[in-house]
PDB file of N, CA and C in Angstrom:
ATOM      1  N   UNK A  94      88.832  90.958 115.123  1.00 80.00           N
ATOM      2  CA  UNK A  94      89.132  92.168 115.868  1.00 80.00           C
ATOM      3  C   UNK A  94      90.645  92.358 115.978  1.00 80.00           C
ATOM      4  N   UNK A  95      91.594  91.292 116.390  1.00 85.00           N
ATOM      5  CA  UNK A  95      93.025  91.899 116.408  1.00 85.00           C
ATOM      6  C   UNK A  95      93.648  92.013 115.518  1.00 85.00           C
ATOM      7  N   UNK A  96      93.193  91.056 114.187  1.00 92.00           N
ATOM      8  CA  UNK A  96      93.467  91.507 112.414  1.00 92.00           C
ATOM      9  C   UNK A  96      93.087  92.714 112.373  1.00 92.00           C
ATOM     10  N   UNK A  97      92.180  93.592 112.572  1.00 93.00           N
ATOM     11  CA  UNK A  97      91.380  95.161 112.613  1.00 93.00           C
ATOM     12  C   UNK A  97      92.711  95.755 113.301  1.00 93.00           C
ATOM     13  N   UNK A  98      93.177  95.157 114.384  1.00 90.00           N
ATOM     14  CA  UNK A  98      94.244  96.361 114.976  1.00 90.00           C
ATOM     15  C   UNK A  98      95.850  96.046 114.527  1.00 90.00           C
ATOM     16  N   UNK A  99      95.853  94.523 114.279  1.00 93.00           N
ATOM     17  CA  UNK A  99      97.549  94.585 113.164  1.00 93.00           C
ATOM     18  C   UNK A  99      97.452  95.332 111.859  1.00 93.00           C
ATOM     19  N   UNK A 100      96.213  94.973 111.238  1.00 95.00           N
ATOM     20  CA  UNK A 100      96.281  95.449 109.893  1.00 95.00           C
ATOM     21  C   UNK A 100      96.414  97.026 110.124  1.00 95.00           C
ATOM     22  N   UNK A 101      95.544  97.409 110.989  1.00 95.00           N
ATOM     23  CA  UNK A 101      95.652  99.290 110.434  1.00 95.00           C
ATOM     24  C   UNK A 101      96.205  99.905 111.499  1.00 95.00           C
ATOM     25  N   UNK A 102      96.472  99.172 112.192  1.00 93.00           N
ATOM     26  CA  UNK A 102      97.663 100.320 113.853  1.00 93.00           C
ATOM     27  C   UNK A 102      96.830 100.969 114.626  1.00 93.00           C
ATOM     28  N   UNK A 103      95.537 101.051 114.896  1.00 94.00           N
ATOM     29  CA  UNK A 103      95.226 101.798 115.188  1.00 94.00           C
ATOM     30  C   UNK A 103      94.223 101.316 116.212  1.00 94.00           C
ATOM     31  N   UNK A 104      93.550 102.418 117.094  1.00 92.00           N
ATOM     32  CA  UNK A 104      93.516 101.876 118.241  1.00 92.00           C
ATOM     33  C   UNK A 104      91.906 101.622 118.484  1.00 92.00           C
ATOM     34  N   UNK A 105      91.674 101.338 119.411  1.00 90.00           N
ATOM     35  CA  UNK A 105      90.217 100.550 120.104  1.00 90.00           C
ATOM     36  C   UNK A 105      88.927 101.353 119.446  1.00 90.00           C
ATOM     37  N   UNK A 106      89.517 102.707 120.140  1.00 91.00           N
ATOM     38  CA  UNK A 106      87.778 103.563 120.116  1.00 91.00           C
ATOM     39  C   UNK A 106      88.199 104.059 118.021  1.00 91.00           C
ATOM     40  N   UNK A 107      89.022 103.726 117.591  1.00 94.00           N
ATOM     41  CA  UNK A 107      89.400 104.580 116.119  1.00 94.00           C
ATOM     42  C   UNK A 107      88.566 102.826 115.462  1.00 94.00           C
ATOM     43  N   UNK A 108      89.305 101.928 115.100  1.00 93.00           N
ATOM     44  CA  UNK A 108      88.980 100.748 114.964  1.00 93.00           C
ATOM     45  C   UNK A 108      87.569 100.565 114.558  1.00 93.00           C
ATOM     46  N   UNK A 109      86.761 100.935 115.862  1.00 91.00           N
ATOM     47  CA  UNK A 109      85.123 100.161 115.636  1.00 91.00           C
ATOM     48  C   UNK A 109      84.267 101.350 115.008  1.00 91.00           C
ATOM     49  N   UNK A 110      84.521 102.443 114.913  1.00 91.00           N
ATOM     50  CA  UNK A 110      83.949 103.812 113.401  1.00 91.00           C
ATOM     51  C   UNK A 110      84.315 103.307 112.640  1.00 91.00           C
ATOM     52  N   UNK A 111      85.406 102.116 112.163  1.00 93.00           N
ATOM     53  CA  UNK A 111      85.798 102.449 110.868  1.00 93.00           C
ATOM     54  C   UNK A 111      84.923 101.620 110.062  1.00 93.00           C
ATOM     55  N   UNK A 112      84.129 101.795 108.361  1.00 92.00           N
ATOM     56  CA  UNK A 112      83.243 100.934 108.051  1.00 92.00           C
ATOM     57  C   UNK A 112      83.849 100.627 107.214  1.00 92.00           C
ATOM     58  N   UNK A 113      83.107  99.437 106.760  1.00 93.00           N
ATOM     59  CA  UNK A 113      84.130  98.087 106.077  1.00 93.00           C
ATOM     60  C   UNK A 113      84.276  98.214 104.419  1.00 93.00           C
ATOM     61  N   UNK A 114      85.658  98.370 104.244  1.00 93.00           N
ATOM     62  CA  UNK A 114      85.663  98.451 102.677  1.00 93.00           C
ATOM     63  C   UNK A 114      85.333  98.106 101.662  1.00 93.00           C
ATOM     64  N   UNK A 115      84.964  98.012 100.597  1.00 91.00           N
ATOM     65  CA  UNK A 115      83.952  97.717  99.040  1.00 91.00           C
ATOM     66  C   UNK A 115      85.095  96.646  98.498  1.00 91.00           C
ATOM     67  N   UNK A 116      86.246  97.245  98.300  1.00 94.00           N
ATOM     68  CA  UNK A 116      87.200  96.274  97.477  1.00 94.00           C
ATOM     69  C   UNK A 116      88.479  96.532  98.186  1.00 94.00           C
ATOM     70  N   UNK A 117      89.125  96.114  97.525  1.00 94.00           N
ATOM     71  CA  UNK A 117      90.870  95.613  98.444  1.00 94.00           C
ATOM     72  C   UNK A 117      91.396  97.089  97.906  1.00 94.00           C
ATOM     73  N   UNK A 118      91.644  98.084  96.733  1.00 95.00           N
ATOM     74  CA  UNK A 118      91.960  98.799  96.865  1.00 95.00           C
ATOM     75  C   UNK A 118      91.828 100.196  97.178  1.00 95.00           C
ATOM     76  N   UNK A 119      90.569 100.377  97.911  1.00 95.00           N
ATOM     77  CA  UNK A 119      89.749 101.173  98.776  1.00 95.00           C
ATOM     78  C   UNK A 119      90.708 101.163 100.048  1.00 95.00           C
ATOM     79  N   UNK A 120      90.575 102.411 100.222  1.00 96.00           N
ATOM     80  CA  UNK A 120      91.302 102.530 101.962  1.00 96.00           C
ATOM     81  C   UNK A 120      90.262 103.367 102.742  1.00 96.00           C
ATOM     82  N   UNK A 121      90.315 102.986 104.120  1.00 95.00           N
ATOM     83  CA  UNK A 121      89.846 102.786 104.951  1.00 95.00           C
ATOM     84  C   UNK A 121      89.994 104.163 105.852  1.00 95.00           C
ATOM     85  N   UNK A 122      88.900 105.161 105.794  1.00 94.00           N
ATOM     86  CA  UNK A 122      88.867 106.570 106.325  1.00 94.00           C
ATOM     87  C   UNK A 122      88.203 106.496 108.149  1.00 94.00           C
ATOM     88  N   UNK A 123      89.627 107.041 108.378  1.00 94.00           N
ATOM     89  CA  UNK A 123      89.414 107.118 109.876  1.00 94.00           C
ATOM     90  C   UNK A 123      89.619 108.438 110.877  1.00 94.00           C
ATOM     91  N   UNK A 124      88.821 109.079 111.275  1.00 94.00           N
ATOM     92  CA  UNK A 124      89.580 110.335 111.886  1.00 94.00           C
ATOM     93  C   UNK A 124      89.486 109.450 113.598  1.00 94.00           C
ATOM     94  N   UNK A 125      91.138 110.361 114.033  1.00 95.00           N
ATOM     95  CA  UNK A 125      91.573 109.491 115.161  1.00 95.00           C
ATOM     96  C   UNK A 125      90.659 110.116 116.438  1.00 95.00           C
ATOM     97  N   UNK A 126      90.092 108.856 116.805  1.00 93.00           N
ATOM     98  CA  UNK A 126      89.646 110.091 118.174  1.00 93.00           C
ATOM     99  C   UNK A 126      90.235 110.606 119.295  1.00 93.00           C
ATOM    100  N   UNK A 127      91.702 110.633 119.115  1.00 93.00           N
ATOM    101  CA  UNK A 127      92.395 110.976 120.422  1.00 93.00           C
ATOM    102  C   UNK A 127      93.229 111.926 119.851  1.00 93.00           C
ATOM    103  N   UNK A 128      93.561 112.237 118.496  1.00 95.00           N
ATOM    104  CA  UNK A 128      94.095 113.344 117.622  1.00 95.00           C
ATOM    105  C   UNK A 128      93.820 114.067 116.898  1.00 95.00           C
ATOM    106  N   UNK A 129      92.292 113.973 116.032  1.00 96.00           N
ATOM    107  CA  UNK A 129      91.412 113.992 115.256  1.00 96.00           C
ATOM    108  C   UNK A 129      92.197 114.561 114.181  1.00 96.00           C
ATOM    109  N   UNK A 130      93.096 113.741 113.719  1.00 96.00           N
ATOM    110  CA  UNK A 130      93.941 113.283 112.351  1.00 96.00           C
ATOM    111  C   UNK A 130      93.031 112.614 111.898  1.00 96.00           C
ATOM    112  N   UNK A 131      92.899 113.002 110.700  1.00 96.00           N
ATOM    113  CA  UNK A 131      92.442 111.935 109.138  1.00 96.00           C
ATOM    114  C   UNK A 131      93.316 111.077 108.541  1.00 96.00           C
ATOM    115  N   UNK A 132      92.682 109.794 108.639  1.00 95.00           N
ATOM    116  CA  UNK A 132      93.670 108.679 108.169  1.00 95.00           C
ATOM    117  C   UNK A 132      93.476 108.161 107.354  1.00 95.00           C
ATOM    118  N   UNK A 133      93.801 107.764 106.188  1.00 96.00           N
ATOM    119  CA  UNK A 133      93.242 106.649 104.719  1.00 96.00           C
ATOM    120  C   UNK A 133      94.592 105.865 105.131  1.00 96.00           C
ATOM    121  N   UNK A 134      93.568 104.532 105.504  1.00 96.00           N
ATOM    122  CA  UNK A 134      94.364 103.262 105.725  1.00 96.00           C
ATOM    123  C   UNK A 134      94.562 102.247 104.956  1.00 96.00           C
ATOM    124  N   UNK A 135      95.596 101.601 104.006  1.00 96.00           N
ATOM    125  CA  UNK A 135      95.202 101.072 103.117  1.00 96.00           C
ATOM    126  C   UNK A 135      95.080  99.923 103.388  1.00 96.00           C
ATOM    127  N   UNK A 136      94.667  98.731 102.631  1.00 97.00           N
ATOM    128  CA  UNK A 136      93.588  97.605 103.305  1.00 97.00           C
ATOM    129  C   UNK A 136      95.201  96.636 102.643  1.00 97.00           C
ATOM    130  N   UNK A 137      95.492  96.103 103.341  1.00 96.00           N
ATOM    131  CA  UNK A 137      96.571  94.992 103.127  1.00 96.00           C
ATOM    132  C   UNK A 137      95.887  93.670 102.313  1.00 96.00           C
ATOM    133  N   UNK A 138      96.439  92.753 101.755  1.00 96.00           N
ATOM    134  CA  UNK A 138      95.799  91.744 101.102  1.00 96.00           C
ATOM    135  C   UNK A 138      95.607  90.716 102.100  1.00 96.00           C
ATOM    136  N   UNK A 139      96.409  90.207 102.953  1.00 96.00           N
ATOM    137  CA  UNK A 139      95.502  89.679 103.906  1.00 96.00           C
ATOM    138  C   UNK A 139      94.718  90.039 104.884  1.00 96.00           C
ATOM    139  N   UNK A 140      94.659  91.250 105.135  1.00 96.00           N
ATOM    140  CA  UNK A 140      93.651  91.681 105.788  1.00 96.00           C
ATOM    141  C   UNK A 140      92.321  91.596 105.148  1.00 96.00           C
ATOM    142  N   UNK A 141      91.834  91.969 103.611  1.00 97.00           N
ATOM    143  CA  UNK A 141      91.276  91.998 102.894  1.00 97.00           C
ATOM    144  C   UNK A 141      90.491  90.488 102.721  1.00 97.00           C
ATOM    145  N   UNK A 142      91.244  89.386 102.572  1.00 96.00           N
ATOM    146  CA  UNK A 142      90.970  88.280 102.586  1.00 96.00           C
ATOM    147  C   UNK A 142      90.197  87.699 104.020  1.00 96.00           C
ATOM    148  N   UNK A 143      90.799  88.091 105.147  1.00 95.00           N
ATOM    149  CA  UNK A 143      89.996  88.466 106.498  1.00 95.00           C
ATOM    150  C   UNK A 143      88.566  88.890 106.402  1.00 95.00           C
ATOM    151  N   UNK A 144      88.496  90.116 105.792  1.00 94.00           N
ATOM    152  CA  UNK A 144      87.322  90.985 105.848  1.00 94.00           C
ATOM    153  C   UNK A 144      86.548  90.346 104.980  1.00 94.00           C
ATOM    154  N   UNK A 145      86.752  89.794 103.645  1.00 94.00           N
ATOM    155  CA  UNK A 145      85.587  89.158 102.807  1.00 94.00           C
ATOM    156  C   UNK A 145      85.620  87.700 103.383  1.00 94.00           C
ATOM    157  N   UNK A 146      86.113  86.291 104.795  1.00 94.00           N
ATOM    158  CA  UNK A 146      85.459  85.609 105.316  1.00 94.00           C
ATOM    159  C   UNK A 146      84.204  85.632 106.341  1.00 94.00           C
ATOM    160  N   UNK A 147      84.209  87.154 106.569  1.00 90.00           N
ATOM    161  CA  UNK A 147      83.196  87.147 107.211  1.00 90.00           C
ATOM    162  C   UNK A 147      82.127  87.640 107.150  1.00 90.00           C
ATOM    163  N   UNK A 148      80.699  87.611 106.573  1.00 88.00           N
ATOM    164  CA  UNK A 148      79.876  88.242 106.495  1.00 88.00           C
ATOM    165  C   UNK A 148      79.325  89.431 106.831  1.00 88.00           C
ATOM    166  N   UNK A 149      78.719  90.023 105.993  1.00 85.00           N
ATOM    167  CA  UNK A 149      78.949  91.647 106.281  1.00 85.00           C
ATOM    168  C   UNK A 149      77.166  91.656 106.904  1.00 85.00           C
ATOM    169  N   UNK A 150      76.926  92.352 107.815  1.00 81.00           N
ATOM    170  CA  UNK A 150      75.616  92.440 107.836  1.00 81.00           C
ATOM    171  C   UNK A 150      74.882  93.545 107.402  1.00 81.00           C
ATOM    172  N   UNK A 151      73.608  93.983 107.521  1.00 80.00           N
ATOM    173  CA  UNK A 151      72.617  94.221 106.927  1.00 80.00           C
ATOM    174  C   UNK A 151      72.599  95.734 107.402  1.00 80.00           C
ATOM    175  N   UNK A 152      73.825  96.506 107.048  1.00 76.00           N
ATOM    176  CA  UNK A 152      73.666  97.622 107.824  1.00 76.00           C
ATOM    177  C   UNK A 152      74.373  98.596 106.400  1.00 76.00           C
ATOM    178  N   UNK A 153      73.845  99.993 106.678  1.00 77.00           N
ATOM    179  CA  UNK A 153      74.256 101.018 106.150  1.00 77.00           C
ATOM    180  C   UNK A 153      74.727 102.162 106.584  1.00 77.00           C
ATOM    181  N   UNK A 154      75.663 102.764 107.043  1.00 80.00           N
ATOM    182  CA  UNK A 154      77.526 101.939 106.394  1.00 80.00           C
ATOM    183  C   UNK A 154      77.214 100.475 107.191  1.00 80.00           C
ATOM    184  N   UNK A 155      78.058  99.768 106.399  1.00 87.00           N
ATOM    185  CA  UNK A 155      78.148  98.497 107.110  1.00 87.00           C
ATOM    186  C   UNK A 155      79.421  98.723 107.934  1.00 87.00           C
ATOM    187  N   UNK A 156      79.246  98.305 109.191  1.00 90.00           N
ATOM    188  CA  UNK A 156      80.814  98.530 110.107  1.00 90.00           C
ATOM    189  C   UNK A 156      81.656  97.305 109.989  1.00 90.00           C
ATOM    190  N   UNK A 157      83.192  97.572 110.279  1.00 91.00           N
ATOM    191  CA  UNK A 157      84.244  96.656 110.208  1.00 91.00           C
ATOM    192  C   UNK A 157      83.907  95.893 111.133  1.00 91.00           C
ATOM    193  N   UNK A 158      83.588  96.338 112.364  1.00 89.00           N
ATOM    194  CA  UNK A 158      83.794  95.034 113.213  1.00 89.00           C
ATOM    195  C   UNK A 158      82.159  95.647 113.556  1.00 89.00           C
ATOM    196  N   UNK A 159      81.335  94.424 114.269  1.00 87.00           N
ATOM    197  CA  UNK A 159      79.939  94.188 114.527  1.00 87.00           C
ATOM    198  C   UNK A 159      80.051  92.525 115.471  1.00 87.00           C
ATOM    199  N   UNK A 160      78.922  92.531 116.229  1.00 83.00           N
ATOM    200  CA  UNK A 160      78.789  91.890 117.557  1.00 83.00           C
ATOM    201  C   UNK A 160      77.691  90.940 116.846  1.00 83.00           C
ATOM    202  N   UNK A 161      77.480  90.014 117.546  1.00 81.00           N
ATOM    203  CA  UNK A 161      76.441  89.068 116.522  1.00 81.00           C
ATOM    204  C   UNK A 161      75.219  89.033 116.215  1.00 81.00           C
ATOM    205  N   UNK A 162      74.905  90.103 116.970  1.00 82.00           N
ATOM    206  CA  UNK A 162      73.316  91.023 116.855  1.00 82.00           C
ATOM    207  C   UNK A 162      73.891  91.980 115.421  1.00 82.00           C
ATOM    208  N   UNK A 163      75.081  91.992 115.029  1.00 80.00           N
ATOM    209  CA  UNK A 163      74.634  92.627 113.810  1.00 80.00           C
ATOM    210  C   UNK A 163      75.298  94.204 114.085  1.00 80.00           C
ATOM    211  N   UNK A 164      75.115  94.986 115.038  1.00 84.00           N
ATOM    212  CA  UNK A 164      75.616  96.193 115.324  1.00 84.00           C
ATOM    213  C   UNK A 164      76.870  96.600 115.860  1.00 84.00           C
ATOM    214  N   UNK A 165      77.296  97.504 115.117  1.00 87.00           N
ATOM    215  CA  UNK A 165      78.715  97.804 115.706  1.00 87.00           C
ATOM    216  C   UNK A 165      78.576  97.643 117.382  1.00 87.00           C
ATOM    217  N   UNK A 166      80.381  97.197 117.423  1.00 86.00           N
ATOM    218  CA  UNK A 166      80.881  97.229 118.974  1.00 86.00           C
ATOM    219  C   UNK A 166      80.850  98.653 119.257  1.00 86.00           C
ATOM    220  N   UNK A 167      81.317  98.478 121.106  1.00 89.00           N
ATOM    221  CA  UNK A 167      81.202  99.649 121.531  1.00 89.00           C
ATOM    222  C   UNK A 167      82.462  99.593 121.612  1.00 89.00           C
ATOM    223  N   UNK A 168      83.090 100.695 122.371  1.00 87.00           N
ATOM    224  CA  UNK A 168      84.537 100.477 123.242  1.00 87.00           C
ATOM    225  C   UNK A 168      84.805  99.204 124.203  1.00 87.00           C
ATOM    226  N   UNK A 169      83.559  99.251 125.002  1.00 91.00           N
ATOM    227  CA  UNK A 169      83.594  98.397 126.223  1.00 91.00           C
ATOM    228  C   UNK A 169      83.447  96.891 125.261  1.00 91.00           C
ATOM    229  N   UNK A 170      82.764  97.026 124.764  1.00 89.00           N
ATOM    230  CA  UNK A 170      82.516  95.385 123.767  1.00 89.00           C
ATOM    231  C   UNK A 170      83.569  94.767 123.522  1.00 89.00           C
ATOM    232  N   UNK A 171      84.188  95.936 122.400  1.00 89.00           N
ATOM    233  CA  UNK A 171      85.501  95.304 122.131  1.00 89.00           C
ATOM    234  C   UNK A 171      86.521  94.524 123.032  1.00 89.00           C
ATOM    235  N   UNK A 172      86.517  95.627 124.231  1.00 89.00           N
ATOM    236  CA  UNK A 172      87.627  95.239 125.043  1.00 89.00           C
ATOM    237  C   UNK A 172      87.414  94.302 125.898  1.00 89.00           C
ATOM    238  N   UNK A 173      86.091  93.817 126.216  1.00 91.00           N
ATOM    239  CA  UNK A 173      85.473  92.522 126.650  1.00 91.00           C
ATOM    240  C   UNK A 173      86.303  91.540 125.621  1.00 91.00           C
ATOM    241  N   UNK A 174      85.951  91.826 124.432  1.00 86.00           N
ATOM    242  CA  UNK A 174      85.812  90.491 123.191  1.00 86.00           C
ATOM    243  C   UNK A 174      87.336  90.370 122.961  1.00 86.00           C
ATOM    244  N   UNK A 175      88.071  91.492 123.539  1.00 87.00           N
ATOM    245  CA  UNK A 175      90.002  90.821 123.358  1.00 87.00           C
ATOM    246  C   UNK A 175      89.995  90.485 124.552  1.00 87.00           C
ATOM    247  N   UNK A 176      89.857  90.512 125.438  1.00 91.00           N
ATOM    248  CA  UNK A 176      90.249  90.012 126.737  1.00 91.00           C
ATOM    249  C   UNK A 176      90.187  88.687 126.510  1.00 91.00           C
ATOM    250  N   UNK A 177      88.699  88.727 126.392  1.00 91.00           N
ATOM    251  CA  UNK A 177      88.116  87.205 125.927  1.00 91.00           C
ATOM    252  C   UNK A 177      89.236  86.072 125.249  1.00 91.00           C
ATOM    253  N   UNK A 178      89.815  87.001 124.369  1.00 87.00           N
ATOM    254  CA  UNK A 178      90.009  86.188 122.908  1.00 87.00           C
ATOM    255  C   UNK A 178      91.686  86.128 123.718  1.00 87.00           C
ATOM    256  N   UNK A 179      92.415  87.115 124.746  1.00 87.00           N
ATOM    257  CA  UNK A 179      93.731  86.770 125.094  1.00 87.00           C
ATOM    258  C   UNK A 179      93.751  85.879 125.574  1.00 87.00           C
ATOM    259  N   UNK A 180      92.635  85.316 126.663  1.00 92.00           N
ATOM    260  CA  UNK A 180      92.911  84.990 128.183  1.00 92.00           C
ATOM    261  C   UNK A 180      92.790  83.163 126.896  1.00 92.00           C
ATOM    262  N   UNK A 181      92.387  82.995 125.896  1.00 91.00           N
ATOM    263  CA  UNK A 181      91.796  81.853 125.299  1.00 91.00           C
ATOM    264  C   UNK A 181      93.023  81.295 124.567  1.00 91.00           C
ATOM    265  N   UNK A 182      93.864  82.737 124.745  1.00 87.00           N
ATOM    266  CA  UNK A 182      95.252  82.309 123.712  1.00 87.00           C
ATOM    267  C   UNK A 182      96.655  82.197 125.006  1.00 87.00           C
ATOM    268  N   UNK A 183      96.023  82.421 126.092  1.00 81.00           N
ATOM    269  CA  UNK A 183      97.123  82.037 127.223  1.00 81.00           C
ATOM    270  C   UNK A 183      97.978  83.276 127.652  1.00 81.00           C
TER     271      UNK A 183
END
């Protein structure tokens, strides 16, 4: 999840719409939901390397980020799951 927000800048509720790219030079279509700008984000190589350690699940679009039931996060999820992940990093 915070590789999802270094790699593409972008923010919480934009982030968890976005579905997960095919190959590294595919970019990543996002309309913003607080500007509703269209964004093609391009997928960095380590980000890319990120995205293919983790298993993609069984979904069509498959989403970037997903909860371990498999289904995309919500807003609130997410921001549970960084809190989580700050308060763990101090």
């Amino acid at each position: 999840a915070i590789q999802a927000h270094y790699y593409t800048g972008q923010r919480i509720g934009d982030v968890i719409r976005m579905a997960r790219p095919r190959a590294p030079d595919e970019r990543i279509r996002v309309v913003q939901e607080k500007t509703g700008t269209e964004v093609l984000v391009p997928i960095h190589r380590d980000f890319w390397t990120a995205i293919q350690a983790v298993p993609a699940p069984s979904r069509v679009p498959t989403p970037l980020l997903y909860g371990r039931d498999g289904q995309p996060f919500t807003d609130d999820a997410l921001r549970d799951r960084l809190r989580t992940l700050m308060r763990g990093l101090g």
